[in-house]
mmCIF file of C-alpha atoms and ligand atoms in Angstrom:
data_model
loop_
_atom_site.group_PDB
_atom_site.id
_atom_site.type_symbol
_atom_site.label_atom_id
_atom_site.label_comp_id
_atom_site.label_asym_id
_atom_site.label_seq_id
_atom_site.Cartn_x
_atom_site.Cartn_y
_atom_site.Cartn_z
ATOM 1 C CA ARG A 460 -0.146 -0.089 -0.226
ATOM 2 C CA ALA A 461 2.516 2.363 0.982
ATOM 3 C CA LYS A 462 4.370 1.329 -2.657
ATOM 4 C CA GLN A 463 0.696 2.264 -3.892
ATOM 5 C CA GLU A 464 0.921 5.647 -2.369
ATOM 6 C CA SER A 465 4.121 6.058 -3.276
ATOM 7 C CA ARG A 466 3.599 5.491 -6.978
ATOM 8 C CA ASN A 467 0.489 7.700 -6.893
ATOM 9 C CA SER A 468 2.569 10.270 -5.333
ATOM 10 C CA PHE A 469 5.087 10.346 -7.549
ATOM 11 C CA ARG A 470 2.798 10.094 -10.380
ATOM 12 C CA PHE A 471 1.013 13.137 -8.773
ATOM 13 C CA PHE A 472 4.653 14.730 -8.766
ATOM 14 C CA SER A 473 5.407 14.562 -11.748
ATOM 15 C CA ASN A 474 2.549 15.406 -13.595
ATOM 16 C CA HIS A 475 2.447 18.784 -11.445
ATOM 17 C CA MET A 476 6.412 18.822 -12.939
ATOM 18 C CA GLN A 477 5.634 19.300 -16.066
ATOM 19 C CA LEU A 478 2.907 21.523 -15.960
ATOM 20 C CA GLN A 479 5.000 23.760 -13.657
ATOM 21 C CA THR A 480 7.620 23.890 -16.787
ATOM 22 C CA ALA A 481 5.115 23.928 -19.279
ATOM 23 C CA ARG A 482 3.944 27.001 -17.552
ATOM 24 C CA ASN A 483 7.867 28.257 -16.977
ATOM 25 C CA LEU A 484 8.194 27.733 -20.804
ATOM 26 C CA GLN A 485 5.827 29.948 -21.554
ATOM 27 C CA LEU A 486 6.460 32.304 -19.360
ATOM 28 C CA VAL A 487 10.383 32.235 -20.724
ATOM 29 C CA ASN A 488 8.765 32.976 -24.129
ATOM 30 C CA GLY A 489 6.638 35.936 -23.284
ATOM 31 C CA LEU A 490 9.398 37.258 -20.711
ATOM 32 C CA ARG A 491 11.830 37.699 -23.918
ATOM 33 C CA HIS A 492 9.088 40.021 -25.741
ATOM 34 C CA ALA A 493 7.223 41.376 -22.205
ATOM 35 C CA ILE A 494 9.485 44.842 -22.429
ATOM 36 C CA ALA A 495 8.432 45.399 -26.081
ATOM 37 C CA LEU A 496 4.850 44.675 -26.113
ATOM 38 C CA GLY A 497 4.399 47.070 -23.106
ATOM 39 C CA GLN A 498 3.766 44.576 -20.830
ATOM 40 C CA LEU A 499 5.427 45.604 -17.971
ATOM 41 C CA ALA A 500 5.150 48.562 -15.420
ATOM 42 C CA VAL A 501 6.693 49.390 -12.368
ATOM 43 C CA TYR A 502 4.815 50.224 -9.462
ATOM 44 C CA TYR A 503 5.830 52.631 -6.458
ATOM 45 C CA GLN A 504 5.153 51.827 -2.718
ATOM 46 C CA PRO A 505 5.577 54.846 -0.536
ATOM 47 C CA GLN A 506 7.617 54.397 2.189
ATOM 48 C CA ILE A 507 7.435 57.077 5.312
ATOM 49 C CA ALA A 508 10.019 58.417 8.270
ATOM 50 C CA LEU A 509 8.111 57.125 11.587
ATOM 51 C CA GLU A 510 9.499 59.933 13.741
ATOM 52 C CA ASN A 511 7.049 62.139 11.451
ATOM 53 C CA GLY A 512 4.702 60.508 9.184
ATOM 54 C CA GLN A 513 6.562 62.503 6.839
ATOM 55 C CA LEU A 514 7.266 60.844 3.346
ATOM 56 C CA VAL A 515 10.537 59.966 2.346
ATOM 57 C CA GLY A 516 10.747 57.069 -0.551
ATOM 58 C CA VAL A 517 9.561 54.804 -2.956
ATOM 59 C CA GLU A 518 10.270 51.338 -3.353
ATOM 60 C CA ALA A 519 10.065 50.284 -7.178
ATOM 61 C CA LEU A 520 8.134 46.616 -8.095
ATOM 62 C CA LEU A 521 7.704 45.337 -11.235
ATOM 63 C CA ARG A 522 4.390 43.961 -12.557
ATOM 64 C CA TRP A 523 3.662 42.084 -15.339
ATOM 65 C CA GLN A 524 0.255 42.186 -17.145
ATOM 66 C CA HIS A 525 0.754 38.282 -19.150
ATOM 67 C CA PRO A 526 -2.222 38.148 -22.117
ATOM 68 C CA GLN A 527 -3.015 35.017 -21.506
ATOM 69 C CA LEU A 528 -2.297 34.218 -18.167
ATOM 70 C CA GLY A 529 -2.765 37.568 -16.527
ATOM 71 C CA PHE A 530 -0.885 39.074 -13.262
ATOM 72 C CA ILE A 531 2.286 37.218 -12.404
ATOM 73 C CA SER A 532 4.220 38.061 -9.636
ATOM 74 C CA PRO A 533 7.647 39.148 -9.610
ATOM 75 C CA ALA A 534 8.899 36.613 -7.141
ATOM 76 C CA GLU A 535 7.435 34.008 -9.789
ATOM 77 C CA PHE A 536 9.187 35.767 -13.054
ATOM 78 C CA ILE A 537 12.090 37.342 -11.584
ATOM 79 C CA PRO A 538 13.626 33.934 -10.938
ATOM 80 C CA LEU A 539 12.741 32.905 -14.507
ATOM 81 C CA ALA A 540 14.439 35.533 -15.703
ATOM 82 C CA GLU A 541 17.422 35.128 -13.586
ATOM 83 C CA SER A 542 18.070 31.566 -14.847
ATOM 84 C CA ASN A 543 18.249 32.931 -18.145
ATOM 85 C CA GLY A 544 19.990 35.917 -18.335
ATOM 86 C CA LEU A 545 16.860 37.975 -19.146
ATOM 87 C CA ILE A 546 17.294 39.856 -15.229
ATOM 88 C CA ILE A 547 20.068 42.202 -17.213
ATOM 89 C CA ALA A 548 17.669 44.064 -19.422
ATOM 90 C CA ILE A 549 14.677 44.227 -17.523
ATOM 91 C CA GLY A 550 17.106 45.011 -14.529
ATOM 92 C CA SER A 551 18.458 48.228 -16.719
ATOM 93 C CA TRP A 552 14.689 48.638 -17.788
ATOM 94 C CA VAL A 553 13.062 49.404 -14.173
ATOM 95 C CA LEU A 554 16.907 51.151 -13.252
ATOM 96 C CA GLU A 555 15.558 53.461 -16.194
ATOM 97 C CA GLN A 556 11.806 54.002 -15.460
ATOM 98 C CA ALA A 557 12.607 54.662 -12.042
ATOM 99 C CA THR A 558 15.444 56.832 -13.052
ATOM 100 C CA GLN A 559 12.916 59.127 -14.995
ATOM 101 C CA GLN A 560 10.268 59.101 -12.754
ATOM 102 C CA ILE A 561 12.038 60.559 -10.260
ATOM 103 C CA GLN A 562 12.880 63.538 -12.405
ATOM 104 C CA ARG A 563 8.805 63.289 -13.452
ATOM 105 C CA TRP A 564 8.556 63.658 -9.388
ATOM 106 C CA GLN A 565 11.458 66.145 -9.031
ATOM 107 C CA GLN A 566 10.069 68.394 -11.428
ATOM 108 C CA LEU A 567 6.441 68.329 -9.256
ATOM 109 C CA GLY A 568 8.017 69.403 -6.191
ATOM 110 C CA LEU A 569 8.667 66.206 -4.630
ATOM 111 C CA ASP A 570 12.424 66.789 -4.720
ATOM 112 C CA LYS A 571 12.995 64.990 -0.641
ATOM 113 C CA MET A 572 12.273 61.654 -1.890
ATOM 114 C CA THR A 573 14.333 58.568 -2.664
ATOM 115 C CA VAL A 574 13.459 55.963 -4.748
ATOM 116 C CA SER A 575 14.378 52.198 -4.395
ATOM 117 C CA VAL A 576 15.215 50.150 -6.835
ATOM 118 C CA ASN A 577 15.459 46.079 -6.347
ATOM 119 C CA LEU A 578 18.576 44.704 -7.798
ATOM 120 C CA SER A 579 19.074 40.897 -8.559
ATOM 121 C CA SER A 580 22.498 39.063 -7.637
ATOM 122 C CA ILE A 581 22.949 38.699 -11.312
ATOM 123 C CA GLN A 582 22.832 42.396 -11.957
ATOM 124 C CA PHE A 583 25.079 42.915 -9.618
ATOM 125 C CA ARG A 584 27.701 40.347 -10.626
ATOM 126 C CA ASP A 585 27.498 42.315 -14.268
ATOM 127 C CA PRO A 586 31.191 44.750 -14.159
ATOM 128 C CA LYS A 587 29.245 47.146 -16.220
ATOM 129 C CA LEU A 588 26.575 47.754 -13.460
ATOM 130 C CA PRO A 589 28.386 51.120 -12.236
ATOM 131 C CA ALA A 590 28.627 52.600 -15.460
ATOM 132 C CA LEU A 591 25.025 51.653 -16.057
ATOM 133 C CA VAL A 592 23.503 53.511 -12.756
ATOM 134 C CA LYS A 593 25.767 56.711 -13.969
ATOM 135 C CA SER A 594 24.882 57.356 -17.400
ATOM 136 C CA THR A 595 20.986 56.471 -16.513
ATOM 137 C CA LEU A 596 21.136 58.940 -13.345
ATOM 138 C CA GLU A 597 23.151 61.756 -15.888
ATOM 139 C CA ARG A 598 20.504 61.143 -18.981
ATOM 140 C CA TYR A 599 17.955 62.185 -16.222
ATOM 141 C CA ASP A 600 19.919 64.663 -14.586
ATOM 142 C CA VAL A 601 19.003 63.081 -11.366
ATOM 143 C CA ALA A 602 21.185 63.225 -8.188
ATOM 144 C CA PRO A 603 22.797 60.070 -7.230
ATOM 145 C CA ASP A 604 21.586 60.044 -3.419
ATOM 146 C CA CYS A 605 17.904 60.102 -4.769
ATOM 147 C CA LEU A 606 18.294 56.714 -5.685
ATOM 148 C CA GLU A 607 18.726 53.451 -3.821
ATOM 149 C CA LEU A 608 19.886 49.817 -4.938
ATOM 150 C CA GLU A 609 18.633 47.204 -2.922
ATOM 151 C CA LEU A 610 20.704 43.982 -2.836
ATOM 152 C CA THR A 611 19.996 40.885 -0.563
ATOM 153 C CA GLU A 612 22.339 39.169 1.863
ATOM 154 C CA GLY A 613 22.816 36.408 -0.707
ATOM 155 C CA VAL A 614 25.127 38.425 -2.796
ATOM 156 C CA ALA A 615 27.817 38.650 -0.339
ATOM 157 C CA LEU A 616 27.288 35.063 0.259
ATOM 158 C CA GLU A 617 28.019 34.314 -3.194
ATOM 159 C CA ASN A 618 31.398 36.281 -4.005
ATOM 160 C CA PRO A 619 32.244 37.895 -0.572
ATOM 161 C CA MET A 620 35.135 39.909 -2.695
ATOM 162 C CA GLY A 621 33.292 40.419 -5.401
ATOM 163 C CA ALA A 622 31.021 42.082 -3.720
ATOM 164 C CA VAL A 623 33.001 44.770 -1.818
ATOM 165 C CA THR A 624 34.240 46.051 -5.043
ATOM 166 C CA MET A 625 30.955 46.172 -6.184
ATOM 167 C CA MET A 626 29.705 48.164 -3.631
ATOM 168 C CA ASP A 627 31.965 50.229 -3.278
ATOM 169 C CA ALA A 628 31.836 50.897 -6.980
ATOM 170 C CA LEU A 629 28.103 51.882 -6.458
ATOM 171 C CA ASN A 630 29.009 53.998 -3.318
ATOM 172 C CA ALA A 631 31.902 55.899 -5.116
ATOM 173 C CA LEU A 632 28.913 56.707 -7.663
ATOM 174 C CA GLY A 633 27.105 58.563 -4.821
ATOM 175 C CA VAL A 634 23.734 55.859 -4.522
ATOM 176 C CA ARG A 635 22.737 54.606 -1.472
ATOM 177 C CA LEU A 636 22.905 50.917 -0.976
ATOM 178 C CA SER A 637 20.454 49.072 1.589
ATOM 179 C CA ILE A 638 20.264 44.955 2.274
ATOM 180 C CA ASP A 639 16.738 43.427 1.623
ATOM 181 C CA ASP A 640 14.752 41.025 3.592
ATOM 182 C CA PHE A 641 17.260 41.768 6.367
ATOM 183 C CA GLY A 642 17.600 38.575 8.697
ATOM 184 C CA THR A 643 16.772 36.092 6.272
ATOM 185 C CA GLY A 644 20.082 35.573 4.794
ATOM 186 C CA TYR A 645 23.014 33.724 5.357
ATOM 187 C CA SER A 646 25.214 36.601 5.690
ATOM 188 C CA SER A 647 28.168 36.788 8.819
ATOM 189 C CA LEU A 648 27.798 39.897 10.625
ATOM 190 C CA SER A 649 31.299 40.970 10.185
ATOM 191 C CA TYR A 650 30.105 41.446 6.397
ATOM 192 C CA LEU A 651 28.028 44.764 7.671
ATOM 193 C CA LYS A 652 31.355 46.282 8.356
ATOM 194 C CA LYS A 653 32.934 45.425 5.287
ATOM 195 C CA PHE A 654 29.851 46.106 2.794
ATOM 196 C CA LYS A 655 29.115 50.205 3.942
ATOM 197 C CA VAL A 656 25.514 50.060 3.356
ATOM 198 C CA TYR A 657 23.431 52.876 4.177
ATOM 199 C CA LYS A 658 20.088 50.702 5.351
ATOM 200 C CA LEU A 659 18.514 47.997 6.534
ATOM 201 C CA LYS A 660 15.772 46.840 5.659
ATOM 202 C CA VAL A 661 13.532 44.302 7.931
ATOM 203 C CA ASP A 662 12.294 41.385 6.155
ATOM 204 C CA GLN A 663 8.518 41.184 6.879
ATOM 205 C CA SER A 664 8.225 38.016 8.193
ATOM 206 C CA PHE A 665 9.664 39.300 11.046
ATOM 207 C CA VAL A 666 7.345 42.167 11.090
ATOM 208 C CA ARG A 667 3.921 39.916 10.256
ATOM 209 C CA ASP A 668 3.586 38.727 13.896
ATOM 210 C CA LEU A 669 5.638 41.555 15.848
ATOM 211 C CA THR A 670 3.075 42.513 18.331
ATOM 212 C CA THR A 671 2.243 39.036 19.477
ATOM 213 C CA ASP A 672 5.394 36.708 18.943
ATOM 214 C CA ASP A 673 8.138 37.187 21.377
ATOM 215 C CA GLU A 674 10.679 35.583 19.165
ATOM 216 C CA ASP A 675 9.464 37.748 16.369
ATOM 217 C CA LYS A 676 9.473 41.171 18.967
ATOM 218 C CA ALA A 677 13.651 40.115 19.692
ATOM 219 C CA ILE A 678 14.350 39.822 16.292
ATOM 220 C CA VAL A 679 13.133 43.052 15.222
ATOM 221 C CA ILE A 680 14.449 45.035 18.416
ATOM 222 C CA ALA A 681 18.087 43.386 17.680
ATOM 223 C CA ILE A 682 18.067 44.513 14.071
ATOM 224 C CA ILE A 683 16.684 48.130 14.694
ATOM 225 C CA GLN A 684 19.481 48.064 17.940
ATOM 226 C CA LEU A 685 22.000 46.346 15.544
ATOM 227 C CA ALA A 686 21.417 49.098 12.862
ATOM 228 C CA ARG A 687 21.980 51.573 14.813
ATOM 229 C CA SER A 688 25.356 50.823 16.887
ATOM 230 C CA LEU A 689 26.769 50.864 13.116
ATOM 231 C CA GLY A 690 25.172 54.004 12.059
ATOM 232 C CA LEU A 691 22.407 52.233 9.778
ATOM 233 C CA LYS A 692 19.032 53.595 8.745
ATOM 234 C CA THR A 693 16.474 51.180 9.026
ATOM 235 C CA ILE A 694 13.425 50.611 7.370
ATOM 236 C CA ALA A 695 10.475 47.977 8.172
ATOM 237 C CA GLU A 696 8.508 46.038 5.166
ATOM 238 C CA GLY A 697 5.274 44.745 5.678
ATOM 239 C CA VAL A 698 3.509 46.936 8.204
ATOM 240 C CA GLU A 699 -0.159 46.002 7.795
ATOM 241 C CA THR A 700 -1.511 47.264 11.405
ATOM 242 C CA PRO A 701 -1.250 50.885 13.715
ATOM 243 C CA GLU A 702 0.233 48.499 16.438
ATOM 244 C CA GLN A 703 2.973 47.083 13.872
ATOM 245 C CA GLN A 704 3.756 51.155 13.615
ATOM 246 C CA ALA A 705 4.036 52.112 17.423
ATOM 247 C CA PHE A 706 5.464 48.849 18.394
ATOM 248 C CA LEU A 707 8.370 50.056 15.748
ATOM 249 C CA GLN A 708 8.477 53.710 16.199
ATOM 250 C CA ALA A 709 8.755 52.981 19.766
ATOM 251 C CA GLN A 710 11.633 50.903 19.323
ATOM 252 C CA GLY A 711 13.194 53.559 17.008
ATOM 253 C CA CYS A 712 13.052 52.118 14.049
ATOM 254 C CA ASP A 713 13.692 54.788 11.006
ATOM 255 C CA GLU A 714 11.101 54.178 8.140
ATOM 256 C CA MET A 715 7.940 51.678 7.398
ATOM 257 C CA GLN A 716 6.427 50.366 4.455
ATOM 258 C CA GLY A 717 3.291 48.454 4.141
ATOM 259 C CA TYR A 718 0.108 48.160 3.149
ATOM 260 C CA LEU A 719 -1.149 50.025 6.359
ATOM 261 C CA LEU A 720 0.137 53.016 4.007
ATOM 262 C CA SER A 721 -0.266 51.733 0.783
ATOM 263 C CA LYS A 722 -0.033 48.641 -1.550
ATOM 264 C CA PRO A 723 2.377 49.460 -4.186
ATOM 265 C CA MET A 724 0.476 51.420 -7.012
ATOM 266 C CA GLN A 725 0.546 52.483 -10.533
ATOM 267 C CA VAL A 726 2.478 55.671 -11.310
ATOM 268 C CA GLU A 727 -0.419 57.943 -11.677
ATOM 269 C CA ASP A 728 -1.933 56.823 -8.538
ATOM 270 C CA ALA A 729 1.519 56.684 -6.582
ATOM 271 C CA THR A 730 2.031 60.700 -8.133
ATOM 272 C CA ALA A 731 -1.796 61.555 -6.928
ATOM 273 C CA PHE A 732 -0.774 59.701 -3.445
ATOM 274 C CA LEU A 733 2.358 61.299 -2.946
ATOM 275 C CA LEU A 734 1.380 64.764 -4.172
ATOM 276 C CA ALA A 735 -1.147 64.351 -1.119
ATOM 277 C CA TYR A 736 0.251 63.372 1.934
ATOM 278 C CA PRO A 737 2.453 65.293 4.131
ATOM 279 C CA HIS A 738 5.962 66.039 2.580
ATOM 280 C CA HIS A 739 9.074 68.393 2.289
ATOM 281 C CA HIS A 740 8.957 71.215 -0.239
HETATM 282 P P1 C2E B 1869 10.731 42.609 -2.229
HETATM 283 O O1 C2E B 1869 11.717 43.758 -2.247
HETATM 284 O O2 C2E B 1869 10.989 42.435 -0.614
HETATM 285 O O3 C2E B 1869 9.463 44.247 -2.029
HETATM 286 C C1 C2E B 1869 8.713 43.778 -0.821
HETATM 287 C C2 C2E B 1869 7.307 43.213 -1.269
HETATM 288 O O4 C2E B 1869 6.411 43.212 -0.035
HETATM 289 C C3 C2E B 1869 6.587 43.356 -2.517
HETATM 290 O O5 C2E B 1869 5.945 42.196 -3.212
HETATM 291 C C4 C2E B 1869 5.126 44.335 -2.025
HETATM 292 O O6 C2E B 1869 4.229 44.177 -3.001
HETATM 293 C C5 C2E B 1869 4.957 43.463 -0.650
HETATM 294 N N1 C2E B 1869 4.774 44.105 0.581
HETATM 295 C C6 C2E B 1869 4.717 45.511 0.484
HETATM 296 N N2 C2E B 1869 4.131 45.903 1.520
HETATM 297 C C7 C2E B 1869 3.924 44.485 1.742
HETATM 298 C C8 C2E B 1869 2.309 44.615 3.347
HETATM 299 O O7 C2E B 1869 2.147 45.238 4.144
HETATM 300 N N3 C2E B 1869 1.836 43.076 3.056
HETATM 301 C C9 C2E B 1869 2.445 42.077 2.694
HETATM 302 N N4 C2E B 1869 2.001 40.931 2.805
HETATM 303 N N5 C2E B 1869 3.329 42.550 1.900
HETATM 304 C C10 C2E B 1869 3.949 43.711 1.719
HETATM 305 P P2 C2E B 1869 5.876 41.891 -5.131
HETATM 306 O O8 C2E B 1869 5.806 43.470 -5.402
HETATM 307 O O9 C2E B 1869 5.213 40.809 -5.345
HETATM 308 O O10 C2E B 1869 8.060 41.575 -5.224
HETATM 309 C C11 C2E B 1869 8.144 40.729 -4.909
HETATM 310 C C12 C2E B 1869 9.884 40.225 -4.502
HETATM 311 O O11 C2E B 1869 9.859 40.463 -5.994
HETATM 312 C C13 C2E B 1869 10.550 41.953 -4.293
HETATM 313 O O12 C2E B 1869 10.369 41.331 -2.504
HETATM 314 C C14 C2E B 1869 11.601 41.252 -5.349
HETATM 315 O O13 C2E B 1869 12.631 40.955 -4.510
HETATM 316 C C15 C2E B 1869 11.241 41.189 -6.130
HETATM 317 N N6 C2E B 1869 11.256 42.095 -7.349
HETATM 318 C C16 C2E B 1869 10.081 43.038 -7.380
HETATM 319 N N7 C2E B 1869 10.346 43.961 -8.240
HETATM 320 C C17 C2E B 1869 12.050 43.714 -9.150
HETATM 321 C C18 C2E B 1869 12.634 44.188 -9.477
HETATM 322 O O14 C2E B 1869 12.506 45.513 -10.644
HETATM 323 N N8 C2E B 1869 13.850 43.554 -9.886
HETATM 324 C C19 C2E B 1869 13.861 42.795 -8.882
HETATM 325 N N9 C2E B 1869 15.303 42.277 -9.715
HETATM 326 N N10 C2E B 1869 13.398 41.955 -8.166
HETATM 327 C C20 C2E B 1869 12.011 42.646 -7.865
HETATM 328 MG MG1 MG B 1870 12.856 44.866 -1.814
HETATM 329 MG MG1 MG B 1871 11.633 43.026 1.552
HETATM 330 MG MG1 MG B 1872 11.936 39.869 -0.987
#
């Protein structure tokens, strides 16, 4: 009977794999033309300072509307784009969109705000990345400190020495670096010393049960204190409730982002939101 079950579960697994593969193939093929066909869009999610509630920035988050399959999550298609090199073209498109948007927002008076862009570890290993960032900023006449680049802890693990060189090159341009999903990767704390990042993004998995789970609470407090001791800023991701916000504020977390404030929005909606929100002029 065990054998029967395992054979059934194998068959199920195998069918499931085939479906996955067919879907992945369809996605990969679609992805090749998604930019040209206008199926990709950059959405923006606002970030505020916890101290005074003022707007400090937005995160650029990629969206893909597939003609047959509908909305595809970046959590699904970014890994596919990474596995076949398409992430380089897609990543530079996102960077360009976001930088152009910084220029437009500055023209509307939103000039005290950063835009953060997620970088894949594949982009991060591309020796042409610093030149790309520099030329994109120049093309739109945007000051480098308006752009933040989000890396994950994985980049440190994959190539520690290369990572330091890349970070030095990006820092030299004047852009800000942050570590996304902080606390979920495997980077050793000593890397934080070498890495010269500006900000740690407290992963949303710790924020979710912050007010009810003592371990999550302890982890979040530890990350905020670690960052403070190292002179780094902190932003909490995935803040959904006023209780989470109050806790983070009381602990001295600098900034927050999450559904409590707003979901990621298409550019027109984001612009309206940002203009209506208290911000420095
Ligand atoms: P991430 O960079 O950690 O982005 C945060 C994710 O949390 C986003 O998911 C965002 O929509 C979601 N989020 C924000 N606030 C809340 C909240 O209050 N509650 C919950 N439950 N979720 C919240 P999204 O947009 O689906 O993106 C998923 C991941 O895909 C991103 O995680 C990032 O790793 C990757 N990604 C998105 N855009 C890009 C891109 O342009 N380039 C690269 N390389 N990766 C990207
Ligand atoms: Mg991010
Ligand atoms: Mg994150
Ligand atoms: Mg993530």
